Every structure is written in structure tokens, then in C-alpha cells.
Coordinates of C-alpha atoms in Angstrom, one line a residue:
Chain A
L1251 CA 167.8 105.0 158.8
Q1252 CA 164.2 105.8 158.3
I1253 CA 162.7 109.1 159.5
L1254 CA 159.3 108.7 161.2
G1255 CA 159.0 112.2 162.5
A1256 CA 161.1 115.3 162.6
N1257 CA 159.0 118.1 164.1
S1258 CA 159.5 119.6 167.5
A1259 CA 157.1 120.3 170.3
A1260 CA 153.8 119.8 168.6
P1261 CA 152.9 118.0 165.4
A1262 CA 152.1 120.4 162.5
H1263 CA 152.2 120.9 158.8
G1264 CA 151.8 117.2 158.3
R1265 CA 155.0 116.6 160.3
N1266 CA 155.1 114.3 163.3
Q1267 CA 157.3 114.4 166.4
T1268 CA 160.8 112.9 166.7
S1269 CA 161.1 109.3 165.9
Q1270 CA 163.6 107.3 163.8
L1271 CA 164.0 103.7 162.9
L1272 CA 167.6 102.4 162.5
N1273 CA 168.2 99.1 160.7
I1274 CA 171.5 97.5 161.5
N1275 CA 171.9 94.1 159.9
E1276 CA 168.1 93.7 159.9
E1277 CA 167.9 94.4 163.6
L1278 CA 165.5 97.4 164.1
I1279 CA 166.3 100.1 166.7
L1280 CA 163.7 102.8 167.4
I1281 CA 165.2 106.1 168.4
D1282 CA 162.7 108.3 170.3
C1283 CA 159.0 107.7 170.0
G1284 CA 156.8 110.8 169.6
E1285 CA 153.0 110.6 169.8
G1286 CA 151.6 108.7 166.8
C1287 CA 154.8 106.8 166.2
Q1288 CA 152.9 103.5 165.8
L1289 CA 150.8 105.2 163.1
Q1290 CA 153.9 106.2 161.3
L1291 CA 155.4 102.7 161.6
R1292 CA 152.2 101.3 160.1
K1293 CA 152.1 104.0 157.4
Y1294 CA 155.6 103.2 156.2
K1295 CA 155.0 99.4 156.6
A1296 CA 157.8 98.9 159.1
H1297 CA 158.2 95.5 160.7
M1298 CA 157.2 96.6 164.1
Q1299 CA 157.7 93.1 165.5
R1300 CA 161.4 93.2 164.6
I1301 CA 162.1 96.2 166.9
S1302 CA 164.4 94.8 169.5
T1303 CA 165.5 98.0 171.1
I1304 CA 164.0 101.4 171.9
L1305 CA 166.1 104.4 172.9
I1306 CA 164.5 107.4 174.5
S1307 CA 166.6 110.5 174.6
H1308 CA 164.7 112.4 177.3
L1309 CA 161.2 112.8 178.9
H1310 CA 159.8 115.7 176.9
G1311 CA 156.5 114.6 175.5
D1312 CA 157.5 115.0 171.9
H1313 CA 160.2 112.4 172.3
Y1314 CA 158.3 109.6 174.1
L1315 CA 154.5 109.9 174.3
G1316 CA 154.0 107.4 171.5
L1317 CA 155.8 104.7 173.5
M1318 CA 152.9 103.5 175.6
G1319 CA 150.6 103.0 172.6
L1320 CA 153.3 101.2 170.7
L1321 CA 153.9 98.8 173.6
F1322 CA 150.2 98.0 173.7
T1323 CA 150.0 97.4 170.0
L1324 CA 153.0 95.1 170.1
H1325 CA 151.2 93.2 172.8
L1326 CA 148.0 92.9 170.7
Q1327 CA 150.2 91.6 167.9
K1328 CA 151.4 88.9 170.2
K1329 CA 155.0 89.9 170.3
S1330 CA 156.9 87.5 172.5
D1331 CA 160.6 88.4 172.0
P1332 CA 162.1 90.6 174.8
L1333 CA 162.1 94.4 174.2
H1334 CA 165.0 96.4 175.5
I1335 CA 164.2 100.0 176.4
Y1336 CA 166.9 102.5 177.3
G1337 CA 166.0 105.8 178.7
P1338 CA 166.4 108.4 181.5
P1339 CA 165.4 107.7 185.1
G1340 CA 161.6 107.9 185.4
L1341 CA 160.8 106.2 182.1
A1342 CA 160.3 102.8 183.7
E1343 CA 158.1 104.3 186.4
V1344 CA 155.9 106.2 183.8
I1345 CA 155.4 102.9 181.9
R1346 CA 154.8 100.7 184.9
I1347 CA 152.2 103.0 186.4
Q1348 CA 150.2 103.0 183.2
L1349 CA 150.5 99.2 182.9
K1350 CA 149.2 99.0 186.5
Y1351 CA 146.2 101.2 185.9
S1352 CA 145.3 99.5 182.7
N1353 CA 145.6 96.2 184.5
S1354 CA 147.8 94.9 181.6
V1355 CA 150.4 92.2 181.6
L1356 CA 152.3 92.3 178.3
H1357 CA 152.9 89.1 176.3
Y1358 CA 156.6 90.0 176.0
P1359 CA 159.2 90.9 178.6
I1360 CA 160.6 94.4 178.8
E1361 CA 164.1 95.0 180.0
F1362 CA 164.4 98.6 181.2
I1363 CA 167.9 100.1 181.3
E1364 CA 168.0 103.6 182.7
W1365 CA 171.2 105.6 182.5
E1366 CA 172.7 108.0 185.1
P1367 CA 172.1 111.6 184.0
G1368 CA 175.2 113.4 182.9
T1369 CA 177.3 110.2 182.7
E1370 CA 178.2 108.9 179.3
A1371 CA 178.4 105.2 178.8
M1372 CA 178.5 102.3 176.4
I1373 CA 174.9 101.1 176.6
I1374 CA 175.0 98.5 173.9
D1375 CA 178.0 96.4 172.9
N1376 CA 177.6 93.3 170.7
P1377 CA 179.7 91.7 167.9
I1378 CA 178.0 93.9 165.2
Y1379 CA 177.7 97.3 166.8
S1380 CA 178.0 99.5 169.9
V1381 CA 175.9 102.4 171.1
R1382 CA 177.3 105.1 173.4
T1383 CA 175.4 107.9 175.0
I1384 CA 176.6 111.5 174.7
V1385 CA 175.3 114.1 177.1
M1386 CA 173.1 116.8 175.6
K1387 CA 172.7 120.2 177.1
H1388 CA 169.0 120.5 177.6
R1389 CA 166.4 121.6 180.3
I1390 CA 166.1 118.1 181.6
P1391 CA 168.5 115.1 181.5
C1392 CA 168.9 114.3 177.8
M1393 CA 171.2 112.0 175.9
G1394 CA 172.3 111.7 172.3
F1395 CA 173.5 108.4 170.9
I1396 CA 176.5 107.3 168.8
F1397 CA 176.0 104.1 166.8
S1398 CA 179.3 102.5 165.6
E1399 CA 179.6 99.3 163.6
K1400 CA 182.3 97.0 164.8
P1401 CA 185.3 96.2 162.5
K1402 CA 184.0 94.0 159.7
K1403 CA 185.6 90.8 158.3
R1404 CA 187.7 90.5 155.1
R1405 CA 185.8 89.3 152.0
P1406 CA 187.2 86.1 150.4
I1407 CA 187.4 86.2 146.6
E1408 CA 185.9 82.9 145.6
K1409 CA 187.6 82.5 142.2
K1410 CA 191.1 83.0 143.7
I1411 CA 190.8 80.2 146.3
P1412 CA 192.6 77.1 145.1
L1413 CA 190.5 73.9 144.6
W1414 CA 192.3 72.0 147.3
A1415 CA 191.0 74.4 149.9
G1416 CA 187.7 73.2 151.5
S1417 CA 184.8 75.5 152.3
S1418 CA 185.9 75.5 155.9
V1419 CA 188.7 78.0 155.0
F1420 CA 186.3 80.8 154.4
K1421 CA 186.0 81.6 158.1
D1422 CA 189.8 81.8 158.6
L1423 CA 190.2 83.9 155.5
K1424 CA 187.5 86.3 156.8
D1425 CA 189.4 86.5 160.0
G1426 CA 192.6 87.5 158.1
L1427 CA 194.5 84.3 158.4
D1428 CA 196.8 83.1 155.5
L1429 CA 196.0 79.9 153.6
I1430 CA 198.4 77.0 154.2
H1431 CA 198.3 73.8 152.2
P1432 CA 197.8 71.0 154.8
E1433 CA 200.4 68.7 153.1
T1434 CA 202.9 70.8 151.2
G1435 CA 202.9 73.7 153.7
E1436 CA 202.5 76.1 150.8
L1437 CA 201.4 79.6 152.1
I1438 CA 199.2 82.0 150.2
P1439 CA 199.0 85.4 151.9
N1440 CA 195.5 86.4 153.0
N1441 CA 195.5 89.7 151.0
E1442 CA 195.9 87.7 147.8
L1443 CA 192.7 85.8 148.5
T1444 CA 190.5 88.5 150.0
F1445 CA 189.3 92.0 149.6
P1446 CA 189.7 94.3 152.6
P1447 CA 186.7 94.5 155.0
K1448 CA 184.0 97.0 154.2
K1449 CA 184.4 100.1 156.2
S1450 CA 182.5 100.3 159.5
R1451 CA 180.0 103.1 159.6
S1452 CA 178.8 105.4 162.4
Y1453 CA 175.8 107.5 163.1
A1454 CA 175.4 110.2 165.8
F1455 CA 171.9 111.2 166.9
F1456 CA 171.9 114.6 168.6
S1457 CA 168.6 115.0 170.4
D1458 CA 167.5 118.3 171.9
T1459 CA 170.5 120.3 172.9
L1460 CA 172.0 123.8 173.2
Y1461 CA 174.8 124.2 170.7
S1462 CA 177.8 122.6 172.4
P1463 CA 181.0 122.9 170.3
E1464 CA 183.0 120.8 172.8
L1465 CA 181.0 117.7 171.7
A1466 CA 182.5 117.8 168.2
E1467 CA 185.6 115.9 169.4
K1468 CA 183.4 113.0 170.5
I1469 CA 181.8 112.4 167.1
K1470 CA 184.8 113.2 165.0
G1471 CA 184.4 111.8 161.5
V1472 CA 181.0 110.0 161.9
N1473 CA 179.4 109.2 158.6
L1474 CA 176.1 110.8 159.5
L1475 CA 175.1 113.3 162.1
Y1476 CA 171.5 114.0 162.9
H1477 CA 171.4 117.3 164.8
E1478 CA 168.4 119.2 166.0
A1479 CA 167.8 122.5 164.3
T1480 CA 164.7 123.9 166.0
F1481 CA 165.3 127.5 164.9
M1482 CA 167.0 129.6 162.3
D1483 CA 169.9 131.7 163.5
D1484 CA 167.8 135.0 163.7
L1485 CA 166.1 133.3 166.7
R1486 CA 169.4 132.5 168.4
D1487 CA 168.2 134.1 171.6
R1488 CA 165.1 131.9 171.7
A1489 CA 167.3 128.9 171.0
V1490 CA 169.6 129.6 173.9
Q1491 CA 166.7 130.4 176.2
T1492 CA 165.0 127.0 175.4
F1493 CA 168.3 125.0 175.2
H1494 CA 167.9 124.3 171.5
S1495 CA 170.1 124.8 168.4
T1496 CA 169.8 126.7 165.2
A1497 CA 170.4 125.3 161.7
K1498 CA 173.7 127.3 161.7
D1499 CA 174.7 125.6 165.0
A1500 CA 174.1 122.2 163.6
A1501 CA 176.2 123.0 160.5
M1502 CA 179.0 124.4 162.7
M1503 CA 179.0 121.1 164.7
A1504 CA 179.0 119.1 161.5
S1505 CA 181.9 121.1 160.1
A1506 CA 184.0 121.0 163.3
A1507 CA 183.4 117.2 163.7
Q1508 CA 184.2 116.7 160.0
V1509 CA 181.2 114.4 159.6
G1510 CA 180.2 112.9 156.3
K1511 CA 176.7 114.2 156.1
L1512 CA 174.4 116.3 158.3
L1513 CA 170.7 115.7 158.8
L1514 CA 168.7 118.5 160.2
G1515 CA 165.5 117.9 162.3
H1516 CA 163.3 118.8 165.2
F1517 CA 161.9 121.8 163.3
S1518 CA 159.8 124.4 165.1
I1519 CA 156.1 124.6 164.3
R1520 CA 156.7 128.1 163.1
Y1521 CA 158.4 126.9 159.9
R1522 CA 156.1 125.6 157.2
D1523 CA 158.8 125.9 154.6
L1524 CA 162.0 124.3 155.7
N1525 CA 164.2 125.3 152.8
P1526 CA 165.5 128.5 154.6
L1527 CA 166.9 126.3 157.4
L1528 CA 168.5 124.0 154.8
Q1529 CA 170.1 127.0 153.0
E1530 CA 171.4 128.4 156.3
A1531 CA 173.1 125.1 157.1
R1532 CA 174.5 124.6 153.6
Q1533 CA 176.3 128.0 153.7
I1534 CA 178.5 126.5 156.4
F1535 CA 178.3 122.8 155.6
P1536 CA 177.3 121.9 152.1
E1537 CA 176.5 118.2 152.8
S1538 CA 173.4 119.2 154.8
Y1539 CA 170.0 117.6 154.3
L1540 CA 166.5 117.9 155.8
A1541 CA 165.1 115.0 157.8
T1542 CA 162.0 114.2 155.8
E1543 CA 159.2 111.9 157.1
G1544 CA 159.1 108.5 155.4
E1545 CA 162.4 108.9 153.8
S1546 CA 165.0 106.1 154.2
L1547 CA 168.7 106.9 154.1
Y1548 CA 171.5 104.5 153.5
I1549 CA 174.4 105.5 155.7
H1550 CA 177.5 105.5 153.4
D1551 CA 181.0 105.2 154.7
Chain B
L474 CA 128.9 115.9 168.4
Q475 CA 132.0 115.4 166.4
I476 CA 133.6 112.0 166.0
L477 CA 137.4 112.2 166.2
G478 CA 138.1 108.5 166.4
A479 CA 136.0 105.3 166.6
N480 CA 138.4 102.4 166.4
S481 CA 139.2 100.1 169.3
A482 CA 142.5 98.8 170.7
A483 CA 144.8 99.9 167.9
P484 CA 144.5 102.5 165.1
A485 CA 143.9 100.9 161.7
H486 CA 142.3 101.3 158.3
G487 CA 142.7 105.1 158.7
R488 CA 140.6 105.0 161.8
N489 CA 141.8 106.5 165.1
Q490 CA 141.1 105.5 168.6
T491 CA 138.1 106.7 170.7
S492 CA 137.6 110.4 171.0
Q493 CA 134.6 112.7 170.6
L494 CA 134.0 116.4 170.8
L495 CA 130.7 117.6 172.2
N496 CA 129.6 121.2 171.7
I497 CA 127.0 122.3 174.2
N498 CA 126.2 126.0 173.7
E499 CA 129.7 126.6 172.3
E500 CA 131.3 125.0 175.3
L501 CA 133.5 122.1 174.1
I502 CA 133.7 118.9 176.0
L503 CA 136.2 116.2 174.9
I504 CA 135.0 112.7 175.6
D505 CA 138.0 110.2 175.8
C506 CA 141.3 111.1 174.1
G507 CA 143.0 108.2 172.2
E508 CA 146.5 108.6 170.9
G509 CA 146.8 111.2 168.2
C510 CA 143.6 113.1 169.4
Q511 CA 145.4 116.4 169.0
L512 CA 146.2 115.6 165.4
Q513 CA 142.5 114.9 164.8
L514 CA 141.5 118.1 166.5
R515 CA 143.9 119.9 164.3
K516 CA 142.8 118.0 161.1
Y517 CA 139.1 118.9 161.7
K518 CA 140.0 122.5 162.7
A519 CA 138.4 122.3 166.2
H520 CA 138.9 125.2 168.5
M521 CA 141.2 123.3 171.0
Q522 CA 141.4 126.4 173.2
R523 CA 137.7 126.3 173.8
I524 CA 137.8 122.8 175.4
S525 CA 136.8 123.4 179.0
T526 CA 136.3 119.8 180.1
I527 CA 137.8 116.4 179.3
L528 CA 136.1 113.2 180.4
I529 CA 138.1 110.0 180.4
S530 CA 136.0 106.8 180.7
H531 CA 138.8 104.5 181.7
L532 CA 142.5 103.9 181.7
H533 CA 142.9 101.6 178.7
G534 CA 145.4 103.1 176.4
D535 CA 143.0 103.6 173.4
H536 CA 140.9 105.9 175.5
Y537 CA 143.4 108.3 177.1
L538 CA 146.9 108.1 175.6
G539 CA 146.4 111.2 173.6
L540 CA 145.8 113.3 176.7
M541 CA 149.4 114.1 177.7
G542 CA 150.3 115.4 174.3
L543 CA 147.1 117.5 174.1
L544 CA 147.9 119.0 177.5
F545 CA 151.4 120.0 176.3
T546 CA 150.0 121.5 173.1
L547 CA 147.4 123.6 174.9
H548 CA 150.3 124.8 177.1
L549 CA 152.4 125.8 174.0
Q550 CA 149.3 127.6 172.6
K551 CA 149.3 129.6 175.8
K552 CA 146.0 128.4 177.2
S553 CA 145.2 130.2 180.4
D554 CA 141.6 129.1 181.3
P555 CA 141.3 126.3 183.8
L556 CA 140.8 122.8 182.4
H557 CA 138.6 120.3 184.2
I558 CA 139.6 116.7 183.8
Y559 CA 137.2 114.0 185.0
G560 CA 138.4 110.4 185.1
P561 CA 139.0 107.2 187.2
P562 CA 141.5 107.1 190.1
G563 CA 145.0 107.0 188.8
L564 CA 144.6 109.5 185.9
A565 CA 145.9 112.4 188.0
E566 CA 148.9 110.4 189.1
V567 CA 149.7 109.4 185.5
I568 CA 149.6 113.0 184.4
R569 CA 151.4 114.5 187.4
I570 CA 154.3 112.0 187.2
Q571 CA 154.8 112.9 183.5
L572 CA 154.7 116.6 184.2
K573 CA 157.3 116.0 186.9
Y574 CA 159.7 114.2 184.7
S575 CA 159.4 116.6 181.9
N576 CA 159.9 119.4 184.4
S577 CA 156.8 121.2 183.1
V578 CA 154.6 123.7 184.8
L579 CA 151.6 124.3 182.6
H580 CA 150.4 127.8 181.9
Y581 CA 146.8 126.9 182.9
P582 CA 145.4 125.3 186.0
I583 CA 144.0 121.7 185.8
E584 CA 141.3 120.6 188.1
F585 CA 141.3 116.9 188.5
I586 CA 138.0 115.2 189.5
E587 CA 138.4 111.4 190.1
W588 CA 135.3 109.4 190.6
E589 CA 134.8 106.5 192.9
P590 CA 134.7 103.2 190.8
G591 CA 131.3 101.6 190.7
T592 CA 129.5 104.6 192.1
E593 CA 127.3 106.7 189.8
A594 CA 127.2 110.4 190.4
M595 CA 126.3 113.8 188.9
I596 CA 129.7 115.0 188.0
I597 CA 128.7 118.2 186.3
D598 CA 125.7 120.3 187.1
N599 CA 125.4 123.9 185.8
P600 CA 122.4 126.0 184.5
I601 CA 122.8 124.6 180.9
Y602 CA 123.4 120.9 181.3
S603 CA 124.3 118.1 183.6
V604 CA 126.6 115.1 183.2
R605 CA 126.0 111.8 185.2
T606 CA 128.3 108.8 185.2
I607 CA 126.9 105.4 184.5
V608 CA 128.9 102.3 185.5
M609 CA 130.1 100.2 182.5
K610 CA 131.0 96.5 182.9
H611 CA 134.6 96.3 181.8
R612 CA 137.9 94.7 182.8
I613 CA 138.9 97.8 184.7
P614 CA 136.8 100.6 186.3
C615 CA 135.0 102.3 183.5
M616 CA 132.2 104.9 183.2
G617 CA 129.8 106.0 180.6
F618 CA 128.3 109.5 180.6
I619 CA 124.8 110.8 180.2
F620 CA 124.6 114.4 179.1
S621 CA 121.3 116.2 179.7
E622 CA 120.3 119.7 178.8
K623 CA 118.5 121.5 181.5
P624 CA 114.9 122.6 180.9
K625 CA 115.0 125.5 178.5
K626 CA 113.2 128.9 178.7
R627 CA 110.0 129.9 176.9
R628 CA 110.5 131.9 173.7
P629 CA 108.8 135.3 173.6
I630 CA 107.0 136.2 170.3
E631 CA 108.2 139.7 169.7
K632 CA 105.3 140.8 167.5
K633 CA 102.7 139.8 170.1
I634 CA 104.2 141.8 173.0
P635 CA 102.2 145.1 173.5
L636 CA 104.0 148.4 172.9
W637 CA 103.6 149.5 176.5
A638 CA 105.8 146.6 177.7
G639 CA 109.5 147.5 178.0
S640 CA 112.3 145.3 176.9
S641 CA 112.8 144.3 180.5
V642 CA 109.8 142.0 180.3
F643 CA 111.6 139.5 178.1
K644 CA 113.4 137.9 181.0
D645 CA 110.1 137.4 182.9
L646 CA 108.3 136.0 179.8
K647 CA 111.2 133.5 179.2
D648 CA 110.7 132.4 182.8
G649 CA 107.0 131.8 182.2
L650 CA 105.5 134.7 184.1
D651 CA 102.4 136.4 182.8
L652 CA 102.5 140.0 181.6
I653 CA 100.7 142.6 183.9
H654 CA 100.2 146.2 182.9
P655 CA 101.9 148.3 185.7
E656 CA 99.0 150.8 185.9
T657 CA 95.7 149.1 184.7
G658 CA 96.6 145.7 186.2
E659 CA 95.6 144.1 182.9
L660 CA 97.0 140.5 182.7
I661 CA 98.0 138.7 179.5
P662 CA 98.8 135.0 180.0
N663 CA 102.3 134.0 179.2
N664 CA 101.2 131.3 176.8
E665 CA 99.7 134.0 174.5
L666 CA 103.0 135.8 174.3
T667 CA 105.5 132.9 174.1
F668 CA 106.2 129.7 172.3
P669 CA 106.9 126.7 174.6
P670 CA 110.6 126.0 175.3
K671 CA 112.6 124.0 172.9
K672 CA 112.9 120.4 174.1
S673 CA 116.0 119.6 176.1
R674 CA 118.2 117.0 174.5
S675 CA 120.2 114.2 176.0
Y676 CA 123.2 112.0 174.9
A677 CA 124.4 108.8 176.4
F678 CA 128.0 107.7 175.7
F679 CA 128.6 104.0 176.5
S680 CA 132.3 103.4 176.6
D681 CA 133.7 99.9 176.7
T682 CA 131.2 97.5 178.2
L683 CA 129.8 94.1 178.3
Y684 CA 126.2 94.1 177.1
S685 CA 124.3 95.1 180.2
P686 CA 120.5 95.1 179.6
E687 CA 119.8 96.5 183.1
L688 CA 121.3 99.8 182.1
A689 CA 118.5 100.5 179.6
E690 CA 116.3 101.9 182.3
K691 CA 118.9 104.6 183.1
I692 CA 119.0 106.0 179.6
K693 CA 115.4 105.7 178.7
G694 CA 114.5 107.9 175.8
V695 CA 117.8 109.7 175.3
N696 CA 118.0 111.3 171.9
L697 CA 121.3 109.7 170.9
L698 CA 123.1 106.7 172.3
Y699 CA 126.7 106.0 171.4
H700 CA 127.3 102.3 172.2
E701 CA 130.5 100.4 171.6
A702 CA 130.1 97.6 169.0
T703 CA 133.6 96.1 169.0
F704 CA 132.4 92.8 167.4
M705 CA 129.7 91.3 165.3
D706 CA 127.5 88.8 167.0
D707 CA 129.2 85.7 165.5
L708 CA 132.1 86.7 167.9
R709 CA 129.8 86.9 170.9
D710 CA 132.1 84.6 172.9
R711 CA 135.1 86.8 172.2
A712 CA 133.0 89.9 173.2
V713 CA 132.0 88.3 176.5
Q714 CA 135.5 87.2 177.2
T715 CA 136.9 90.7 176.7
F716 CA 134.0 92.6 178.3
H717 CA 132.9 94.1 175.0
S718 CA 129.6 94.3 173.1
T719 CA 128.5 93.3 169.6
A720 CA 126.6 95.4 167.1
K721 CA 123.5 93.3 168.0
D722 CA 124.0 94.1 171.7
A723 CA 124.2 97.8 171.0
A724 CA 120.9 97.6 169.0
M725 CA 119.1 95.7 171.7
M726 CA 120.2 98.3 174.2
A727 CA 118.9 101.1 171.9
S728 CA 115.7 99.3 171.4
A729 CA 115.1 98.5 175.1
A730 CA 115.9 102.1 176.1
Q731 CA 113.8 103.5 173.2
V732 CA 116.4 106.0 172.2
G733 CA 116.1 108.3 169.3
K734 CA 119.2 107.2 167.4
L735 CA 122.0 104.7 167.9
L736 CA 125.6 105.5 167.0
L737 CA 127.9 102.4 166.7
G738 CA 131.7 102.7 167.4
H739 CA 134.8 101.2 169.0
F740 CA 135.2 98.9 166.0
S741 CA 137.7 96.0 166.1
I742 CA 140.7 96.3 163.9
R743 CA 139.5 93.0 162.2
Y744 CA 136.7 94.9 160.4
R745 CA 137.9 96.9 157.4
D746 CA 134.4 97.2 156.0
L747 CA 131.9 98.3 158.7
N748 CA 128.7 97.9 156.8
P749 CA 128.0 94.3 158.1
L750 CA 128.1 95.7 161.6
L751 CA 125.6 98.4 160.6
Q752 CA 123.3 95.9 158.9
E753 CA 123.4 93.7 162.0
A754 CA 122.3 96.6 164.2
R755 CA 119.6 97.8 161.8
Q756 CA 117.9 94.5 161.8
I757 CA 117.0 95.2 165.4
F758 CA 117.1 99.0 165.6
P759 CA 116.6 100.7 162.2
E760 CA 117.8 104.1 163.4
S761 CA 121.4 102.8 163.8
Y762 CA 124.4 104.7 162.3
L763 CA 128.2 104.2 162.2
A764 CA 130.4 106.7 164.0
T765 CA 132.6 108.1 161.2
E766 CA 135.7 110.1 161.8
G767 CA 135.4 113.8 161.1
E768 CA 131.6 113.6 160.9
S769 CA 129.6 116.1 163.0
L770 CA 126.1 115.1 164.2
Y771 CA 123.4 117.6 165.4
I772 CA 121.6 115.9 168.2
H773 CA 117.8 116.3 167.5
D774 CA 115.1 116.1 170.1

């Protein structure tokens, strides 16, 4: 996971607006796309062309205004693979109207998938991973996303596999089958020839939301939770009024959901120094970290 | 005139997309607004709140995609004065639809003025200056702008004004009236008491356009001409095909129109080093300069 921006409403203090790049098995998924996202992608030398999927949590400017420019730049770079864009109702209209007025026909096809506000769904489901939406409590329809790797295969231990077994057995062993000698019928149990699968990892992205303790059940035990922390807890009233969370809220969510690590983001422009937010979260959930632009995190199981 | 961005289609080589800030008597006018314009305004410490007017030449992304983010940021900064936005048909729709989906009501009123494509008009006319549109030849409706200061007032020479004249005579002297003694009827000619007015200056902004020699007549003698120079002349075919100009084209226009200075901009992403473009222009028009981000130019008569 690479952080491209972690500021809220306006860019400030050298911090850009919300955008993250998630690499799952070398497939790149862009999560939100604040203004200047294409500049950030360029700055951090991301392989823009490999972005297959863009998820937009909601239609507040700080989460999507970089999308149009990125689409044009991918066009100029002669992208030809399809791009899948998931977002709230209205996103396709906003894009199409701007393509119309600029008289542009993009080199690559876009598949728009708009979700029904308030209804959670599995929006991506392939052999490697799935993505589910999770309803945020915000001023306009807004979704978070839960990314889950599918169960992985067992890992054959090459030196333990008998010489009589051909290379074709690897697939069966990965699938958990025992090894049987084609002539003698001798059986070697799978677990003597393979290591167990690596654990499947999960990541929850909580976009703009009022603190919603009831959501903890839905992200129980995820390896990493990104949770917005627009304010510190002394501005709780302001957070509630604007449907945002505090650093303390984010930590309470992480604690209740027993997540592996917590990543704080969506910082208000009023905070130049973010350490006080980090300290506030760590008092409740020690495994809290700040989302820092340009930083890449490996999500551990 | 401050250059906020002078690159074409995509931001590159640390250069942002088209945007300029023109200060006329401390009133700020923003000309085009490429993605990240608000970041540039912040970087160069411009007084965003003093922007009264935004002119958008056309609806290609590199000329307007920063507008929505700027409007939101002005809102967050509690702007209350009206903002006047001039642009092609469609611009108001693009903005209104995004305000609708973000459920935003801005703190300040916006007055949209959309021009009729292909029809030149005086779009601003006040006691200090006027702005006329000038039709560019581009792939979609596109306008350039001619800014002209109105004739200025004469400048009274304080030490030459007789003691019997009260301070109320200054206004009349500025307006060119002679001074007459209220009792004796003695007349002192205005030109003995005042310096002539400072010259009125003019600036022509040529947005994206195919080289159009017939436009030279309309900008005859302007003090400064900004002309796009997307390519060098060895790529003339590409320029013609995409309705853009070369550095040589820009210089020929400057020469034919007998302008004071020429400012080149809208550089293609293919040019990291811009000096060859400058040299190409200077061979034809020596008073050629490169539009350089962050640089402020005083427009001389």
C-alpha cells in the first residue's frame, strides 16, 4: 500500500488530498483520487499504466477531483487496457459530461460500476482477492472498502518430493492433494511434502465517516485498518457536526475490531504537526501509525 | 502577470498546466486554471481571496481541471465576495453538477458568464480596464483574451499648483481641465500644471490555437503577447494536426502584430529543455521570453 495523499479538505503543509495505491499481486488499485493525484503518481514513479481499477469512496472534491486529469493523462500515454471505475451514483455522469465538452474519446474503454448508496456489496470477486463495500456515515453517500485475499495454496517443498514424481504433481500438491505412486499406489500425505499456505491478508479503508462503533464487527481482525482521523478529540463536537472522526475514534475502532495495525489519515489543515494525533491514538491502540505521503507499507499477516 | 503553470497536456518536468494570475490595480484575475492551480497559488503566496474573476479559455482538461478544487478551497476559506467566472458553454454545467453531487452550497455567489462560441465580444468593461475575447482556432471552442487599460488621468505636479487653489482642484486637473481663479478669472492651462497620463498598457493571452496570421491585426501593438508554442517548427505537421502552434509561429505573430514582448508557453511534455524553443522564436522576434512558473512580469508600456 502506497500513500499518495493523506490530507483532508484542502492540500496544505506539503500534504496532498486522499489517494492510495494498493498493489495486489502486481495489479494496481487506486483508492480515491484527490486533486494532483497524477502528479503524486509521477513523483513516486508508480506504473500508472498498470492501474486496472479505481475506487472512489464519495463525491467530495478532496476524494475525486484528480480523476479527470488522470484519465486524460492515461489517454495521452496510449493506455489501451480497460479501466474499471467503481464509485457512487453521479461519478459516471461527472466524467462523461467532461469528456463530452472536451470532445475527447479515450483510447481505452472505461467500465463504470456505480453502487447503490447504503447497500453493502461484494464489488470485486476474483481468484486472488475480493473487495466489499462498507457503508460510511457521512454527509453524502460514502463507502469504505474491505480488501481480502482469497485462501492461498499450499507450498510444495521441492527437496522432499520423490524423484519418480513429475513436475505435473506441483499443481495437485498446491491444491492439497496427497501424492500417490502411479504404479505401487504408495501414498505420501500432502502435509509431508508441503508447507501450509501463507496467510491471506486483509485491508480495510475507512473513508470519511462519523465514528461508527457498530462497524467494528464487519472488519474484525483485518491486518490493516486505514481510518480517517480528521481531528483530535478536543474537537469532538466539530467532528460530529461534520461527520468526521477523531484520532481517538479511529483508535477505538481499531481496538474494538482487534485489527493488526491502524493507519491514521485525512488530517485537517489545522494540524501542521501530526504527532499529537498519533499520540492520542497510541494511548488507546499502540499499533497506530500516521499515513505519510510517498511511504509504502507491506501489509503483514 | 504571474505565471502559475506553462506546460501543455500533462504536468511534467516540474511544470504545471496553464494558469496565470493578472494583477490590475490590485484586482486579481485568474486566466485558466489547470489541475493543481490552488497548490501553485499557495506555493507562490498569492492572495487567493482577492481573485474576483476567473477566465477559462476552453474545456480541455489542462486549462480548467483545477477550478473545482479552487472553488471548494475558497469556500473553506470563507470567501464571501462574488466570483465572476467567464468561460465557454458547458463550464457552468460542469461546475453545478459537481456542486450538486457533493451536496455543497458555496459561501459566496458565483456569476457565470458563458460566451457564444466563435463570437468575439467585450466581456468586461469597467473604468479601469476592459477584456475582449478573440477567437482561437482549436479543436473545441476556445477564446483568447485581450486586456486593455482604459486611458489614464493626467498627473498634477503639486509644487506648480498655486496656493490659492484648494485640494478640490486635483480631480479637475486629473481630468484635464484648466485651472481658473474663482475671483480674478485668471486661467492657467492644464498642461502647465500636470504631467501627461501614464500610457495605458495591454496584454493579449493566446490560448491553444493553430497559427492564425489574420489575428495579428486585432492585437496590433499590445505591450505583451502570451502565445502558445507547444512544438518547435520541425514538428509543424503535428502542430497543424492538433491545432497548436510552434515557437516560430508565435514569433511570426509577435512580429506581424508589432507587440512589445512575446511570452512563450504551453510547452509539450517532450521538451525538458526549453531553450531551443526560445532560440527558434528569437531568430524571428528577439524580444521573446519563456513563461516560467512562479515568475512575475511587470507589463511595461
